[in-house]
PDB file of C-alpha atoms in Angstrom:
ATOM      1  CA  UNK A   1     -54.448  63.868  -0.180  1.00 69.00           C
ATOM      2  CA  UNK A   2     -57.995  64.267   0.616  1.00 60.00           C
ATOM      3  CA  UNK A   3     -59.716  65.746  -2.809  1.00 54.00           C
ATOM      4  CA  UNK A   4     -61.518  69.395  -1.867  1.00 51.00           C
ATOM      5  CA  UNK A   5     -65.391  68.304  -3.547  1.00 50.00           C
ATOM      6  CA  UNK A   6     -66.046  72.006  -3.654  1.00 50.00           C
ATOM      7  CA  UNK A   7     -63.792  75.359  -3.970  1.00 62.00           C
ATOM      8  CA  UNK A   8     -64.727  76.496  -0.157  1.00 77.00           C
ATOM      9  CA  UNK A   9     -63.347  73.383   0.864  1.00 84.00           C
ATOM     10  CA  UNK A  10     -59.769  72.949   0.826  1.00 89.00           C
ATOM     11  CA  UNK A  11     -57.648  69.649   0.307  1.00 93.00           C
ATOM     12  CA  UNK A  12     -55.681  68.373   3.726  1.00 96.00           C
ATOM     13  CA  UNK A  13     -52.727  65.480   3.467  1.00 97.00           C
ATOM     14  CA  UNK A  14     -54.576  62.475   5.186  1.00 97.00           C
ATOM     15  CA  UNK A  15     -53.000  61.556   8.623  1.00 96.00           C
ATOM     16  CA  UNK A  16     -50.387  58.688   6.899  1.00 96.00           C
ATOM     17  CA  UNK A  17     -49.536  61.434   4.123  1.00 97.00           C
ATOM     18  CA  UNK A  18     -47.890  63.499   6.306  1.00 98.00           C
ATOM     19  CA  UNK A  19     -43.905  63.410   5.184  1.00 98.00           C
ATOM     20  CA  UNK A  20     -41.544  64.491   7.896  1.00 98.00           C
ATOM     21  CA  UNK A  21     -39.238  66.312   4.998  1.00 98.00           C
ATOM     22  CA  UNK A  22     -42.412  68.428   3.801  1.00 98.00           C
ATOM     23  CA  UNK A  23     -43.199  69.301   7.369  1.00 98.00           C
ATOM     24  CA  UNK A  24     -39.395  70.137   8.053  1.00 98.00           C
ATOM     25  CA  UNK A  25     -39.304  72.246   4.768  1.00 98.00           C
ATOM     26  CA  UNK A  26     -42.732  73.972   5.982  1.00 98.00           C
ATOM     27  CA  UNK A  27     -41.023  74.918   9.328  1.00 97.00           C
ATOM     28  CA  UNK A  28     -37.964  76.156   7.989  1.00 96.00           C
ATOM     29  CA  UNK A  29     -39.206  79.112   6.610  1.00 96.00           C
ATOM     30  CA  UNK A  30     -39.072  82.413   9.579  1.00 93.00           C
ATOM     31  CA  UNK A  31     -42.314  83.547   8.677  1.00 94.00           C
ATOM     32  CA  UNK A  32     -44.497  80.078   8.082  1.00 96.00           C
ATOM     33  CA  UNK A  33     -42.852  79.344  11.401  1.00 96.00           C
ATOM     34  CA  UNK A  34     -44.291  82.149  13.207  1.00 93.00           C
ATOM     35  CA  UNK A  35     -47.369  81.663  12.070  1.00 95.00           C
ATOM     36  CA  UNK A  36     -46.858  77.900  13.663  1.00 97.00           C
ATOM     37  CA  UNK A  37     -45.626  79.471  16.734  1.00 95.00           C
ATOM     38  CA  UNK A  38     -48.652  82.238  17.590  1.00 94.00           C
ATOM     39  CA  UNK A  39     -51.164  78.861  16.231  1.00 96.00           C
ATOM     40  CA  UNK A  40     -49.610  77.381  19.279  1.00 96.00           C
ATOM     41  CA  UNK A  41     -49.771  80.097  21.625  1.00 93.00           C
ATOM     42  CA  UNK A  42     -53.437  80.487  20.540  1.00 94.00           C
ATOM     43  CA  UNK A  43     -54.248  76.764  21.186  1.00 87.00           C
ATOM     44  CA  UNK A  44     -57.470  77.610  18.915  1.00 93.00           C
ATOM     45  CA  UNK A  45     -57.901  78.724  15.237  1.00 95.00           C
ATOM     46  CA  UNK A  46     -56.931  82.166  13.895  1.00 94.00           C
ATOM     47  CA  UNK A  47     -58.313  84.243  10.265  1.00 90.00           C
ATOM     48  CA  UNK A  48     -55.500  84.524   7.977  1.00 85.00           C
ATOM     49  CA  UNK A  49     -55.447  88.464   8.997  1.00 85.00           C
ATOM     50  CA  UNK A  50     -55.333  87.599  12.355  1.00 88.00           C
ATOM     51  CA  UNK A  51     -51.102  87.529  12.175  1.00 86.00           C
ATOM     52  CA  UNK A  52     -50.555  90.567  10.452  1.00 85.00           C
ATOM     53  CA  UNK A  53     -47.136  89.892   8.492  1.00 87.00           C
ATOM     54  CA  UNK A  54     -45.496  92.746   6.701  1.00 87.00           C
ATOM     55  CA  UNK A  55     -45.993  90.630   2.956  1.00 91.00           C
ATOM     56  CA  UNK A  56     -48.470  90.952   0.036  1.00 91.00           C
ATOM     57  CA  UNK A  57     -51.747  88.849   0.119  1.00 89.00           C
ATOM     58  CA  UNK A  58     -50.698  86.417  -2.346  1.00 92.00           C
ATOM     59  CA  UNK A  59     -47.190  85.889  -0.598  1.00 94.00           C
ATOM     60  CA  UNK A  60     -49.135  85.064   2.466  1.00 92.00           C
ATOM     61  CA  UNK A  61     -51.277  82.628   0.477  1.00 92.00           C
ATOM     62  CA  UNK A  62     -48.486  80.849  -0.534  1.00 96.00           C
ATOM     63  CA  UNK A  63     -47.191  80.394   2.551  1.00 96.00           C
ATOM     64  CA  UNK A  64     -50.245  79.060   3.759  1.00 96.00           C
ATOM     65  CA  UNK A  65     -50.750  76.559   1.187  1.00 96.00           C
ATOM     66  CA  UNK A  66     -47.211  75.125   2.103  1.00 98.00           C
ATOM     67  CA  UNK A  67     -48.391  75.251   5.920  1.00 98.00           C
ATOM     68  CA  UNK A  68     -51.687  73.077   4.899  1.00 97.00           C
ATOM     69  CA  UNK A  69     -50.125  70.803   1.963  1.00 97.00           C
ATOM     70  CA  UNK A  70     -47.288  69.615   3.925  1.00 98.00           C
ATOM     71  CA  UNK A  71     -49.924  68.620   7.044  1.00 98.00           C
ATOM     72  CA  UNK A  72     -48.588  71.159   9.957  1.00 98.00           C
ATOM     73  CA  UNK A  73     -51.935  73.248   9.447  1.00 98.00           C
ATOM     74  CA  UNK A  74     -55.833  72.998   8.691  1.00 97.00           C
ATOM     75  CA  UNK A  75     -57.618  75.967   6.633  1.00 96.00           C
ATOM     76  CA  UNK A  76     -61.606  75.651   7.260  1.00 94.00           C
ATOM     77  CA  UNK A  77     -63.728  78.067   6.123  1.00 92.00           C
ATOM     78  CA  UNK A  78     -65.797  79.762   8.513  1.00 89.00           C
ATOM     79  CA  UNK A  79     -68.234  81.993   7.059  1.00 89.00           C
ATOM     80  CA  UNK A  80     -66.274  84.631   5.048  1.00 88.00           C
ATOM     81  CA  UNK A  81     -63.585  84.177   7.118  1.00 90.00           C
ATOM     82  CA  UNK A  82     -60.485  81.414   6.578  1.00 91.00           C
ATOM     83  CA  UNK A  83     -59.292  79.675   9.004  1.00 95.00           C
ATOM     84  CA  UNK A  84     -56.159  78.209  10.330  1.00 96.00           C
ATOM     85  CA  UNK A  85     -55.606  75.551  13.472  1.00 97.00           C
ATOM     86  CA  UNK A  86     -52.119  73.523  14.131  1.00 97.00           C
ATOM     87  CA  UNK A  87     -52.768  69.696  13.413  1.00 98.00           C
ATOM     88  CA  UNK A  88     -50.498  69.234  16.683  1.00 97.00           C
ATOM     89  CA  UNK A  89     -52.272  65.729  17.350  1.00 97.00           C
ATOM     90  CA  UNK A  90     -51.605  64.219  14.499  1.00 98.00           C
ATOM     91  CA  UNK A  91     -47.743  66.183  14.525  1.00 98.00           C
ATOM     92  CA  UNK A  92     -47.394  64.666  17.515  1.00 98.00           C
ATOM     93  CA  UNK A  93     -48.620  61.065  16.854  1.00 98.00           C
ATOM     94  CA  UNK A  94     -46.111  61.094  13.839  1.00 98.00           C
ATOM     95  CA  UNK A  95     -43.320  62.638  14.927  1.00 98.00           C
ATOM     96  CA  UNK A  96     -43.530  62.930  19.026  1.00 98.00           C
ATOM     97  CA  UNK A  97     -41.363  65.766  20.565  1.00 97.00           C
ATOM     98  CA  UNK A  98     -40.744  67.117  17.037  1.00 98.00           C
ATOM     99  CA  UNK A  99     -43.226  70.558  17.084  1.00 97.00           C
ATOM    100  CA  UNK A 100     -42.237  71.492  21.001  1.00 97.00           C
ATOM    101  CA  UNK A 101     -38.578  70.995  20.051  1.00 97.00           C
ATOM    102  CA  UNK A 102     -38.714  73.249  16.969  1.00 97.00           C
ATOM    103  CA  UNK A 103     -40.917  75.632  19.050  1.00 96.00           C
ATOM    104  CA  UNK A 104     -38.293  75.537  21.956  1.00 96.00           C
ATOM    105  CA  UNK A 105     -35.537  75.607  19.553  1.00 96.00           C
ATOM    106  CA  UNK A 106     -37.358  78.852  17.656  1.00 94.00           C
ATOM    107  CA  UNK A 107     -38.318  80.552  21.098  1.00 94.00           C
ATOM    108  CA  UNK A 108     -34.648  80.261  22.408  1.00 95.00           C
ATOM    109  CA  UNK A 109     -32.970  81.558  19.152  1.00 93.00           C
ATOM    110  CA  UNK A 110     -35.620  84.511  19.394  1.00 89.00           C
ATOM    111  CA  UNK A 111     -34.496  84.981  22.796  1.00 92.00           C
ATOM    112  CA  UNK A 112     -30.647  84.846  22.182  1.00 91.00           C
ATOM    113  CA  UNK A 113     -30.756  87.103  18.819  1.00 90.00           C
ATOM    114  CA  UNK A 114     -33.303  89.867  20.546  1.00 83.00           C
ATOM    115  CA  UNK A 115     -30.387  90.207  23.274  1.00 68.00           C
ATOM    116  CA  UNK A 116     -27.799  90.372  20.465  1.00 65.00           C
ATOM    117  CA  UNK A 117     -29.686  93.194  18.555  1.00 63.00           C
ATOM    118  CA  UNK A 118     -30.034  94.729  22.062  1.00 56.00           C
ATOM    119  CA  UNK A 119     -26.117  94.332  23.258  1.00 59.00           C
ATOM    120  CA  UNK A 120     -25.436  95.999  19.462  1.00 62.00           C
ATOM    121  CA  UNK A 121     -27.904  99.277  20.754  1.00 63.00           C
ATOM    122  CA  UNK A 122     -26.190  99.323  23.633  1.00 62.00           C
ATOM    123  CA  UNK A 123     -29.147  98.212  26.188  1.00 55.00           C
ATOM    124  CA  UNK A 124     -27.915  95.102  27.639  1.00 49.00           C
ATOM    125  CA  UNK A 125     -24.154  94.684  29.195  1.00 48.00           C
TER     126      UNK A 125
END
């Protein structure tokens, strides 16, 4: 792992550190994979406050830190401001297909479980 020299710069897995079972483990949790999932929407980097998710500050920065240890993210410090960009190149040059069929895979469960909540509240026959 590449050692942070200073405390505004934070350490990143190197390219050939990247473990398929840490990004796996990093993905399988709902909220670090929405955060994965509006990084790819964005196709640029987003602040930390940019995603808005209903937990405590330090819960967030945990979830983070898994998201950057395990290789799926980048935290840079801009200014004040963290932040946050997919490493989809070097995601994809280690494990090709593997982020668009988790993304697919989380996008159509979304889908299917939003029309379940919706058949239960009687909008959708």
């Amino acid at each position: 792992m590449s050692v942070a020299p200073s405390t505004r710069e934070l350490a990143h897995p190197l390219c050939d550190e990247i473990r398929l079972e840490s990004v796996l483990h990093a993905l399988s949790d709902p909220l670090r994979l929405r955060v994965v999932r509006d990084l790819a929407l964005a196709e640029q980097e987003l602040t930390c406050s940019h995603f808005g998710l209903p937990i405590t500050k330090s819960t967030l920065t945990h979830h983070f830190r898994v998201l950057r240890e395990s290789g799926v993210i980048r935290q840079i410090y801009r200014g004040t401001a963290k932040m946050n960009g997919l490493r989809r190149a070097d995601l994809d040059a280690l494990f090709p297909g593997l982020l668009d069929g988790v993304l697919g895979a989380a996008a159509a469960q979304e889908a299917r479980l939003g029309r379940t909540r919706m058949r239960r509240q009687g909008a959708v026959r």
